[in-house]
Coordinates of C-alpha atoms and ligand atoms in Angstrom, one line a residue:
M1 CA 16.4 22.3 3.7
S2 CA 20.1 22.3 3.2
L3 CA 22.3 20.9 5.9
S4 CA 25.7 22.6 6.3
S5 CA 28.2 22.0 8.9
E6 CA 31.0 24.1 7.4
N7 CA 28.8 27.2 7.4
G8 CA 27.4 26.7 10.8
P9 CA 29.1 27.8 14.0
H10 CA 30.4 25.2 16.5
A11 CA 27.3 25.4 18.5
I12 CA 27.9 25.9 22.2
D13 CA 26.7 23.0 24.4
A14 CA 23.1 23.6 25.6
A15 CA 24.2 23.1 29.2
Q16 CA 26.4 26.2 29.0
L17 CA 23.4 28.3 28.0
D18 CA 21.0 29.9 30.6
H19 CA 17.9 28.9 28.6
D20 CA 17.0 27.1 25.4
V21 CA 14.6 29.8 24.3
I22 CA 14.3 33.4 25.3
V23 CA 11.0 35.1 24.5
I24 CA 10.6 38.8 24.5
G25 CA 7.1 39.9 25.7
A26 CA 4.4 38.2 27.8
G27 CA 1.3 39.2 25.8
M28 CA -0.9 36.6 24.1
S29 CA 2.0 35.5 21.9
G30 CA 4.6 35.1 24.7
M31 CA 2.1 33.3 26.9
Y32 CA 1.2 30.8 24.3
L33 CA 4.9 30.3 23.4
I34 CA 5.6 29.2 27.0
Y35 CA 2.8 26.6 26.8
R36 CA 3.9 25.2 23.5
L37 CA 7.7 25.3 24.0
R38 CA 7.4 23.6 27.3
E39 CA 5.8 20.7 25.4
L40 CA 9.1 20.2 23.7
G41 CA 10.8 20.0 27.1
L42 CA 12.6 23.3 26.5
R43 CA 13.8 25.7 29.1
V44 CA 11.9 28.9 28.2
R45 CA 12.4 32.3 29.7
V46 CA 10.2 35.3 28.9
F47 CA 11.3 38.8 29.6
E48 CA 8.4 41.3 30.0
A49 CA 8.8 45.0 30.6
G50 CA 5.4 45.3 32.4
T51 CA 4.6 43.9 35.9
G52 CA 1.9 41.5 34.6
V53 CA 0.8 39.4 31.6
G54 CA -1.3 40.6 28.7
G55 CA 0.8 42.8 26.5
T56 CA -1.6 45.1 24.6
W57 CA -4.3 44.3 27.2
Y58 CA -1.9 45.2 30.0
W59 CA -0.7 48.5 28.7
N60 CA -3.9 49.8 27.0
R61 CA -6.0 50.2 30.1
Y62 CA -7.4 53.6 29.0
P63 CA -11.1 54.3 29.8
G64 CA -13.3 52.6 27.2
A65 CA -10.6 50.1 26.0
R66 CA -12.3 47.0 24.7
F67 CA -12.3 44.3 22.1
D68 CA -13.2 45.1 18.5
S69 CA -13.4 41.4 17.7
E70 CA -16.1 39.3 19.2
S71 CA -14.8 38.2 22.6
Y72 CA -15.3 34.5 21.9
S73 CA -13.5 34.7 18.6
Y74 CA -10.5 36.5 20.2
G75 CA -9.8 34.2 23.1
Y76 CA -7.3 31.3 22.9
S77 CA -8.7 28.3 21.1
F78 CA -6.1 25.7 22.0
S79 CA -7.4 24.6 25.4
Q80 CA -10.8 22.9 25.7
E81 CA -10.5 23.5 29.5
V82 CA -10.2 27.3 29.0
L83 CA -13.1 27.3 26.6
D84 CA -15.2 25.3 29.0
E85 CA -14.3 27.3 32.1
W86 CA -14.3 30.9 30.9
D87 CA -17.5 32.9 30.4
W88 CA -17.4 36.1 28.5
S89 CA -19.8 38.8 29.8
E90 CA -20.1 40.9 26.7
H91 CA -19.9 40.4 23.0
F92 CA -17.0 42.9 23.0
S93 CA -15.5 42.7 26.5
S94 CA -13.7 45.6 28.2
Q95 CA -10.0 45.7 29.1
P96 CA -10.5 44.8 32.8
E97 CA -12.3 41.6 31.8
I98 CA -9.7 40.8 29.1
E99 CA -6.9 41.3 31.6
R100 CA -8.7 39.0 34.1
Y101 CA -9.0 36.4 31.3
L102 CA -5.3 36.5 30.5
N103 CA -4.4 36.2 34.1
F104 CA -6.8 33.2 34.4
V105 CA -4.9 31.5 31.5
A106 CA -1.6 32.4 33.1
D107 CA -2.7 30.9 36.4
K108 CA -4.2 27.8 34.8
F109 CA -0.9 26.8 33.1
D110 CA 1.4 28.3 35.8
L111 CA 2.9 30.5 33.1
R112 CA 4.4 33.1 35.5
R113 CA 7.1 30.8 36.7
D114 CA 8.8 31.2 33.3
I115 CA 8.3 35.0 33.1
Q116 CA 10.6 37.7 34.5
F117 CA 8.5 40.9 34.9
S118 CA 9.9 44.4 34.9
A119 CA 12.5 43.2 32.6
R120 CA 12.9 45.3 29.5
V121 CA 15.2 43.9 26.8
Q122 CA 17.8 46.4 25.7
S123 CA 19.8 44.4 23.2
A124 CA 19.8 41.0 21.5
T125 CA 23.1 40.0 19.8
Y126 CA 23.8 36.8 17.9
D127 CA 27.1 35.2 18.8
D128 CA 28.6 33.9 15.5
D129 CA 31.2 31.8 17.3
D130 CA 28.9 30.0 19.7
G131 CA 25.7 30.0 17.6
C132 CA 23.6 31.5 20.4
W133 CA 21.9 34.8 21.4
N134 CA 23.1 37.2 24.1
I135 CA 20.2 39.1 25.6
V136 CA 20.9 42.1 27.8
L137 CA 18.3 43.6 29.9
E138 CA 18.0 47.3 31.0
D139 CA 19.5 46.3 34.4
G140 CA 22.6 45.1 32.6
S141 CA 22.1 41.4 33.2
L142 CA 23.2 39.0 30.4
H143 CA 21.1 35.9 29.4
R144 CA 22.2 33.4 26.8
S145 CA 20.0 31.1 24.8
R146 CA 20.0 29.1 21.6
F147 CA 16.8 30.7 20.2
V148 CA 15.2 34.1 20.6
V149 CA 11.5 34.6 19.8
T150 CA 10.1 38.1 19.6
A151 CA 6.6 38.3 20.8
L152 CA 6.4 42.1 20.7
G153 CA 3.1 42.7 19.1
P154 CA 2.5 44.9 16.0
L155 CA 1.2 47.9 18.0
S156 CA 3.2 48.2 21.2
A157 CA 5.6 51.1 20.7
P158 CA 3.5 54.2 21.6
T159 CA 4.4 57.4 19.9
M160 CA 3.9 61.0 21.1
P161 CA 3.5 63.9 18.8
R162 CA 6.3 66.4 18.5
F163 CA 4.7 69.6 19.7
E164 CA 6.8 72.3 21.2
G165 CA 6.5 72.7 24.9
M166 CA 5.3 69.2 25.7
A167 CA 7.3 69.1 28.9
D168 CA 5.9 72.5 30.1
F169 CA 2.4 71.2 30.9
Q170 CA 1.9 71.2 34.7
G171 CA -1.1 68.9 34.8
P172 CA -1.2 65.1 34.3
S173 CA -0.9 63.9 30.7
F174 CA -1.2 60.3 29.5
H175 CA -0.7 58.2 26.3
T176 CA -3.6 55.8 25.8
G177 CA -1.1 53.0 25.3
L178 CA 0.8 53.6 28.5
W179 CA -2.2 54.2 30.8
P180 CA -1.5 54.2 34.6
K181 CA -3.0 51.5 36.8
E182 CA -4.5 53.9 39.2
P183 CA -8.0 55.1 38.3
I184 CA -8.1 58.6 36.8
S185 CA -11.2 60.6 37.5
F186 CA -12.4 63.1 34.9
E187 CA -15.2 64.6 37.1
G188 CA -15.1 68.3 37.2
K189 CA -12.1 68.3 34.9
R190 CA -11.3 70.0 31.6
V191 CA -9.9 67.3 29.4
A192 CA -8.2 67.4 26.0
V193 CA -7.9 64.3 23.8
I194 CA -5.6 64.5 20.9
G195 CA -6.1 61.8 18.2
T196 CA -9.2 60.1 16.9
G197 CA -8.0 56.6 15.8
A198 CA -9.5 53.4 17.4
S199 CA -8.0 54.3 20.8
G200 CA -9.1 57.9 20.8
V201 CA -12.7 57.1 19.7
Q202 CA -13.0 54.5 22.5
A203 CA -11.6 56.9 25.1
I204 CA -13.6 60.0 24.0
Q205 CA -17.0 58.3 24.2
E206 CA -16.2 57.2 27.8
I207 CA -14.5 60.3 29.1
A208 CA -17.4 62.5 27.7
K209 CA -19.7 60.8 30.2
T210 CA -18.0 62.4 33.2
A211 CA -15.7 65.2 32.2
E212 CA -16.8 68.7 32.9
H213 CA -15.5 69.7 29.5
L214 CA -13.9 67.6 26.8
T215 CA -12.1 69.1 23.8
V216 CA -11.3 66.7 21.1
F217 CA -8.4 67.6 18.7
Q218 CA -8.9 65.7 15.5
R219 CA -6.5 65.8 12.6
R220 CA -7.9 63.4 9.9
P221 CA -11.3 62.0 10.8
N222 CA -11.8 58.2 10.5
W223 CA -14.8 56.2 9.3
C224 CA -16.3 54.9 12.5
T225 CA -19.1 52.4 12.6
P226 CA -21.2 51.0 15.4
L227 CA -19.9 48.2 17.5
N228 CA -23.4 47.2 18.6
N229 CA -22.1 45.6 21.8
G230 CA -24.3 43.8 24.2
P231 CA -24.2 41.5 27.3
I232 CA -24.0 37.8 27.0
G233 CA -26.4 35.9 29.3
G234 CA -25.8 32.5 30.7
A235 CA -27.8 30.6 28.1
E236 CA -26.3 32.5 25.3
M237 CA -22.8 31.7 26.6
E238 CA -23.7 28.0 26.6
E239 CA -24.8 28.3 23.0
I240 CA -21.5 30.1 22.1
R241 CA -19.6 27.4 23.9
A242 CA -21.4 24.6 22.0
G243 CA -20.6 26.4 18.8
Y244 CA -16.8 27.0 19.4
P245 CA -15.7 24.3 16.9
E246 CA -17.7 25.9 14.0
L247 CA -16.7 29.4 15.1
F248 CA -13.0 28.7 15.0
Q249 CA -13.4 26.8 11.8
R250 CA -15.1 29.9 10.3
C251 CA -12.2 32.1 11.6
R252 CA -9.8 29.7 9.8
E253 CA -11.6 30.3 6.5
T254 CA -12.1 34.0 6.5
A255 CA -9.5 36.4 5.0
A256 CA -8.5 38.1 8.2
C257 CA -9.6 35.5 10.8
F258 CA -12.7 37.4 11.9
V259 CA -16.1 35.7 12.2
H260 CA -17.4 37.9 9.3
T261 CA -17.4 36.4 5.8
I262 CA -17.0 38.6 2.7
D263 CA -20.2 38.7 0.6
P264 CA -19.3 37.2 -2.8
R265 CA -21.6 39.7 -4.6
G266 CA -20.3 42.9 -6.2
T267 CA -21.7 46.2 -5.0
F268 CA -23.3 46.9 -8.4
E269 CA -24.6 43.3 -8.9
V270 CA -27.6 44.0 -6.7
T271 CA -30.5 46.4 -6.9
D272 CA -30.4 49.7 -5.1
E273 CA -33.0 48.4 -2.6
E274 CA -31.0 45.2 -2.0
R275 CA -27.8 47.2 -1.5
T276 CA -29.4 49.6 1.0
A277 CA -31.1 46.9 2.9
F278 CA -27.8 44.9 3.1
W279 CA -25.9 47.9 4.3
E280 CA -28.6 48.8 6.9
S281 CA -28.4 45.3 8.3
L282 CA -24.6 45.6 8.5
Y283 CA -24.7 49.0 10.1
A284 CA -27.1 47.5 12.7
G285 CA -25.1 44.3 13.1
R286 CA -22.2 43.5 15.5
G287 CA -18.6 44.5 15.0
F288 CA -16.6 44.5 11.8
G289 CA -19.4 43.0 9.7
I290 CA -19.7 46.2 7.7
W291 CA -15.9 46.2 7.0
Q292 CA -15.1 42.5 6.8
G293 CA -18.4 41.1 5.7
N294 CA -19.4 43.6 3.0
F295 CA -19.5 43.2 -0.8
R296 CA -16.3 41.7 -2.2
D297 CA -15.3 44.8 -4.1
I298 CA -15.7 47.7 -1.6
L299 CA -12.0 47.7 -0.7
T300 CA -10.7 47.3 -4.2
D301 CA -13.1 49.2 -6.5
A302 CA -13.1 52.9 -6.1
A303 CA -16.7 53.3 -7.3
A304 CA -18.0 50.7 -4.9
N305 CA -15.9 52.2 -2.1
K306 CA -17.4 55.7 -2.9
M307 CA -20.9 54.2 -2.5
I308 CA -20.4 52.7 0.9
S309 CA -18.5 55.8 2.0
D310 CA -21.5 57.9 1.0
F311 CA -23.8 55.5 2.9
V312 CA -21.7 55.8 6.1
A313 CA -21.3 59.6 5.7
D314 CA -25.1 60.0 5.6
K315 CA -25.3 58.0 8.8
I316 CA -22.9 60.4 10.5
R317 CA -24.9 63.4 9.2
G318 CA -28.0 61.8 10.7
R319 CA -26.5 61.4 14.1
V320 CA -24.7 64.7 14.6
N321 CA -27.0 67.7 15.2
D322 CA -24.7 70.4 14.0
P323 CA -24.1 70.1 10.3
E324 CA -20.7 71.7 10.4
T325 CA -19.5 69.4 13.1
A326 CA -20.9 66.4 11.1
E327 CA -18.9 67.5 8.1
L328 CA -15.7 67.7 10.2
L329 CA -16.3 64.1 11.3
I330 CA -16.6 62.7 7.8
P331 CA -13.3 61.7 6.2
K332 CA -12.7 63.5 2.9
D333 CA -9.2 62.1 2.2
H334 CA -9.8 58.4 2.2
G335 CA -12.7 56.0 1.5
F336 CA -14.4 53.8 4.0
G337 CA -12.4 50.8 5.2
T338 CA -9.1 52.0 3.7
R339 CA -7.7 52.7 7.2
R340 CA -8.5 50.7 10.2
V341 CA -12.2 51.3 11.0
P342 CA -12.7 52.4 14.7
Q343 CA -15.8 50.9 16.2
E344 CA -17.9 53.1 18.3
T345 CA -20.8 53.2 20.8
H346 CA -22.7 56.5 20.7
Y347 CA -19.4 58.2 19.5
F348 CA -21.1 60.6 17.1
E349 CA -23.8 61.5 19.7
V350 CA -21.0 62.7 22.0
Y351 CA -20.6 65.7 19.8
N352 CA -24.3 66.7 20.5
Q353 CA -23.4 67.0 24.2
P354 CA -22.9 70.6 25.6
N355 CA -19.7 69.5 27.4
V356 CA -17.9 68.3 24.2
E357 CA -16.2 70.4 21.6
L358 CA -14.4 69.3 18.4
I359 CA -11.4 71.2 17.0
S360 CA -10.2 70.3 13.6
M361 CA -6.4 70.4 13.5
L362 CA -6.6 70.5 9.7
E363 CA -8.1 74.0 10.1
T364 CA -6.4 75.2 13.3
P365 CA -3.3 73.1 14.1
I366 CA -1.9 72.8 17.6
E367 CA 1.1 75.2 17.7
R368 CA 2.4 74.3 21.2
I369 CA 1.6 72.8 24.5
T370 CA 1.7 75.3 27.3
S371 CA 2.0 75.0 31.1
T372 CA -1.8 75.3 31.4
G373 CA -3.0 73.7 28.2
L374 CA -2.3 74.3 24.6
S375 CA -2.4 76.8 21.8
T376 CA -3.7 76.3 18.3
T377 CA -3.2 78.8 15.5
D378 CA -6.6 80.2 16.5
A379 CA -6.9 80.1 20.3
D380 CA -5.4 79.3 23.7
Y381 CA -7.0 76.5 25.7
E382 CA -6.7 75.6 29.4
F383 CA -6.9 71.9 30.5
D384 CA -6.5 69.9 33.7
I385 CA -5.6 66.7 31.8
I386 CA -4.2 66.1 28.3
I387 CA -4.6 62.7 26.7
Y388 CA -2.5 61.6 23.8
A389 CA -4.3 59.0 21.7
T390 CA -1.6 59.4 19.1
G391 CA -1.0 55.8 18.1
F392 CA 2.0 53.6 17.7
D393 CA 5.2 53.2 15.8
A394 CA 3.6 50.1 14.3
V395 CA 5.0 46.8 13.2
T396 CA 8.7 47.5 13.2
G397 CA 8.7 50.2 16.0
S398 CA 9.0 47.7 18.8
F399 CA 11.9 46.0 17.1
D400 CA 13.6 49.4 16.5
R401 CA 13.6 50.0 20.2
I402 CA 15.8 47.0 20.9
D403 CA 19.4 46.9 19.6
I404 CA 19.1 43.7 17.6
T405 CA 22.3 42.4 15.9
G406 CA 22.4 39.3 13.8
A407 CA 25.2 37.3 12.2
E408 CA 28.3 39.2 11.2
G409 CA 27.2 42.3 13.1
R410 CA 24.1 43.1 11.0
K411 CA 21.8 45.6 12.7
L412 CA 18.1 44.8 12.2
K413 CA 17.2 48.5 12.2
E414 CA 19.5 49.1 9.3
E415 CA 18.4 46.0 7.4
W416 CA 14.8 47.2 7.6
Q417 CA 15.5 50.8 6.7
G418 CA 13.2 51.5 3.8
G419 CA 10.8 48.7 4.8
P420 CA 11.1 45.3 6.5
T421 CA 11.6 42.0 4.7
S422 CA 11.2 38.6 6.2
F423 CA 10.4 35.0 5.5
V424 CA 6.7 34.5 6.2
G425 CA 6.9 37.2 8.9
V426 CA 8.8 34.7 11.1
M427 CA 12.4 34.9 10.1
V428 CA 14.8 37.5 8.9
Q429 CA 17.8 36.7 6.7
G430 CA 21.0 37.0 8.6
F431 CA 19.4 36.6 12.0
P432 CA 19.7 32.9 12.6
N433 CA 17.5 31.3 15.3
M434 CA 15.5 34.5 15.7
F435 CA 11.8 33.8 15.2
M436 CA 9.1 36.4 15.3
V437 CA 5.4 35.9 16.2
M438 CA 3.3 38.5 14.4
G439 CA 6.4 39.9 12.8
P440 CA 6.3 42.1 9.6
H441 CA 4.6 40.4 6.7
A442 CA 2.9 37.8 8.8
A443 CA -0.9 37.6 8.6
L444 CA -2.7 40.2 10.8
G445 CA -6.4 40.7 11.5
N446 CA -8.1 39.0 14.3
N447 CA -4.7 38.6 15.8
P448 CA -5.0 35.7 18.3
R449 CA -6.0 33.3 15.5
S450 CA -2.7 34.1 13.7
I451 CA -0.7 34.2 17.0
E452 CA -1.8 30.6 17.7
Y453 CA -0.8 29.6 14.1
N454 CA 2.6 31.4 14.3
V455 CA 3.5 29.9 17.7
E456 CA 2.6 26.4 16.5
W457 CA 4.7 26.9 13.4
V458 CA 7.7 28.0 15.5
Q459 CA 7.1 25.1 17.9
R460 CA 7.1 22.6 14.9
L461 CA 10.3 24.0 13.5
I462 CA 12.2 24.0 16.8
G463 CA 10.8 20.5 17.4
Y464 CA 12.0 19.4 14.0
M465 CA 15.5 20.8 14.7
S466 CA 15.7 19.2 18.2
G467 CA 14.8 15.8 16.8
R468 CA 17.7 16.0 14.3
D469 CA 20.3 17.6 16.5
L470 CA 20.2 20.7 14.3
T471 CA 21.1 23.9 16.2
V472 CA 21.0 26.7 13.7
A473 CA 18.2 27.8 11.4
S474 CA 18.5 30.7 8.9
A475 CA 16.2 31.8 6.1
T476 CA 17.9 31.8 2.7
P477 CA 17.9 35.1 0.7
E478 CA 15.9 33.3 -2.0
A479 CA 13.2 32.4 0.4
V480 CA 13.0 35.9 1.8
E481 CA 12.8 37.3 -1.8
A482 CA 10.1 34.9 -2.8
W483 CA 7.9 35.7 0.3
T484 CA 8.5 39.4 -0.1
G485 CA 7.5 39.2 -3.8
F486 CA 4.3 37.4 -2.8
V487 CA 3.6 40.1 -0.2
R488 CA 4.2 42.8 -2.8
Q489 CA 1.9 41.0 -5.2
K490 CA -0.9 40.7 -2.6
A491 CA -0.7 44.4 -1.9
E492 CA -1.6 45.3 -5.4
G493 CA -5.1 46.7 -6.1
L494 CA -6.1 47.3 -2.5
L495 CA -7.3 50.8 -1.9
S496 CA -5.9 50.8 1.7
N497 CA -2.3 50.5 0.3
E498 CA -2.7 53.8 -1.4
I499 CA -3.5 55.6 1.9
D500 CA -1.2 56.8 4.7
S501 CA -1.8 54.9 7.9
W502 CA 0.1 52.7 10.3
M503 CA -0.9 49.8 7.9
T504 CA 1.3 51.4 5.2
G505 CA 4.1 52.2 7.6
V506 CA 3.5 55.9 7.9
N507 CA 3.9 57.7 11.2
M508 CA 4.6 61.4 11.0
N509 CA 5.9 61.4 14.6
V510 CA 8.7 59.0 13.8
E511 CA 11.9 60.0 12.0
G512 CA 12.2 58.1 8.7
K513 CA 8.6 56.9 8.6
Q514 CA 7.0 59.7 6.6
T515 CA 6.6 57.7 3.4
R516 CA 4.7 54.5 2.7
T517 CA 6.5 51.1 3.0
L518 CA 5.3 47.6 2.7
V519 CA 5.0 46.7 6.4
R520 CA 1.9 44.5 6.1
Y521 CA 1.0 41.3 4.4
S522 CA -2.4 42.0 2.9
G523 CA -3.2 38.6 1.4
S524 CA -5.6 36.3 3.1
A525 CA -4.7 34.3 6.2
P526 CA -5.7 30.9 4.6
E527 CA -3.2 31.7 1.8
Y528 CA -0.6 32.6 4.4
R529 CA -1.1 29.3 6.3
E530 CA -1.0 27.3 3.1
W531 CA 2.4 28.8 2.2
C532 CA 3.7 28.1 5.8
D533 CA 2.3 24.6 6.0
K534 CA 3.9 23.7 2.7
V535 CA 7.3 24.9 4.0
A536 CA 7.0 22.7 7.1
D537 CA 5.5 19.7 5.3
Q538 CA 8.3 19.7 2.7
G539 CA 11.1 19.7 5.3
Y540 CA 12.0 23.4 5.4
Q541 CA 13.7 23.6 2.0
E542 CA 13.6 27.4 2.3
L543 CA 15.9 27.4 5.4
T544 CA 19.5 26.5 6.0
L545 CA 19.6 24.2 8.9
S546 CA 22.9 23.1 10.4
Ligands
LIG1 O1 -3.7 55.0 16.7 P1 -3.9 55.6 15.3 P2 -4.7 54.2 17.7 N1 -0.9 65.7 15.6 O2 -2.6 55.7 14.6 C1 -3.5 61.4 15.6 C2 -5.4 49.1 17.3 N2 -6.4 49.3 18.3 O3 -4.0 54.0 19.0 O4 -4.9 60.2 11.4 C3 -2.2 65.5 15.5 O5 -5.0 54.8 14.6 C4 -3.8 60.7 14.2 O6 -4.1 61.7 13.3 P3 -3.9 61.3 11.7 C5 -6.0 49.2 15.9 O7 -5.4 48.3 15.0 C6 -7.3 48.3 18.5 O8 -6.0 54.9 17.8 O9 -2.5 60.8 11.6 N3 -2.8 64.3 15.5 C7 -4.9 59.7 14.6 O10 -6.1 60.4 14.7 C8 -5.7 50.6 15.6 O11 -5.7 50.9 14.2 C9 -8.3 48.5 19.4 O12 -4.2 62.6 11.0 C10 -1.9 63.3 15.6 C11 -4.5 59.3 16.1 O13 -3.6 60.3 16.5 C12 -4.3 50.7 16.1 O14 -4.4 50.0 17.3 C13 -8.4 49.6 20.1 C14 -0.5 63.4 15.7 C15 -3.7 58.0 16.1 O15 -4.5 57.0 15.6 C16 -3.9 52.1 16.4 O16 -4.9 52.9 17.0 C17 -7.4 50.6 19.9 C18 0.0 64.7 15.7 N4 1.3 64.9 15.7 C19 -6.4 50.4 19.0 N5 0.0 62.2 15.8 C20 -9.2 47.4 19.6 O17 -9.2 46.3 19.0 C21 -1.0 61.3 15.8 N6 -2.2 62.0 15.6 C22 -10.2 47.5 20.6

């Protein structure tokens, strides 16, 4: 840490500010920030665009939305009372239950009194003279605080495709990430779903149950594997509860904070029989085991990756009756696990139903949306409802939607053109007193585990500053460069970083995001925490504190 009074502004007196900390977003990160920052005795204000808490789990209320992490590994771990009082009903709970859970947490800690709902932040500007942040909401109101903490989530800026005629469609159309609160019935309806990522897959398998006719428009297929969900009975929940300490300890030790542990063996170090038996057990097992608990080399060694890809391809062939449809559903442009693996429940069997049709947009692209449906290069289709499961402007997109200006008029969007840089995903050089939870180059994965870590790191830093009458924290250029170098180094050798996906910053629907950038830290969470702990333990030498 370097202390500088000459560089720092003459910080405005706290009493002249509306709040000590303004938090943007009341998802899992924002909610936990309230809890932790209150412990420091700070005046916290959260601005949330929605009308309720939950973030991702508030907005993504599309049919079929549910956890892909085991419910009990995803919930907050910080409160013994919450762990004692909350029972999960399924190994992978559905959105309504998750939203109830987050409201239960909000009630328990009376979080809503510090949240202003229906409050979308339009701009955040650092005031060089007063050393504080000016936050302006869409309603034009101005709010001033010493610190701003973004709790925006890495996947919270939904993106629509750019087809011609999208405004012409006369029926209802929805993006999965902006799903309405009123129930939507598909009975007797002709429905189109565009997009087959994790959201599309979950929605398709649910909508296919009731729609009169469902047409799925798929561009690139994904490697989907079974979720193998199931109910949790009372006795099982008690066992899970008794095992929470070990469970969270395991999540602390695994690379991406999931319960699944990478197998130390290499794919070719076992016999063919052993390999097949292992993969069969993973395919029949719960959740991300086949992705996160597989042989150590399947995501780095092309030959190993080809083998597991062939195994999963055969499973798809075995589940889809029509061989041509099966081939359309098998990815040919990337190997298993190199993009985010959607988890499914009878997804492939959906294509055996007479009311479901698959259209490959690689063969017959959509040309335009019409007033009654859409046209591909091959045919015209009529629909009652169109669903866009077309994903998000990931990681930096939610920042880009706010006009964020740091010291000396720097615009965050411009600073991050060509790819974001940060210090441990929490601070950006030139943006003093702005902290990010789950920002670019922080550890992703089973996100709540990293959210809790990030929030506690921010709490510790602000607590450190408050205890020493320090009012301004900035990351030094050297610190940002060192962390970015580490992120770059950790990206090497991973097959996923050679593939276009949101994890490599590509979104064809967003101007300027057509080529791969380093948006994600792909090292392990334990290494991430080791780095961050060291910074805090050694007194924040990487920061300028004044
Ligand atoms: O978004 P996606 P998502 N024309 O970007 C297609 C998390 N998540 O919302 O692959 C035609 O993965 C696009 O096609 P292509 C999870 O981390 C978690 O599904 O670009 N098609 C793709 O098929 C996940 O990874 C959970 O060729 C277009 C789809 O739309 C992340 O969110 C549940 C198109 C977008 O897939 C994002 O998932 C759900 C166009 N112009 C999501 N534009 C759980 O944990 C896009 N597509 C439970």
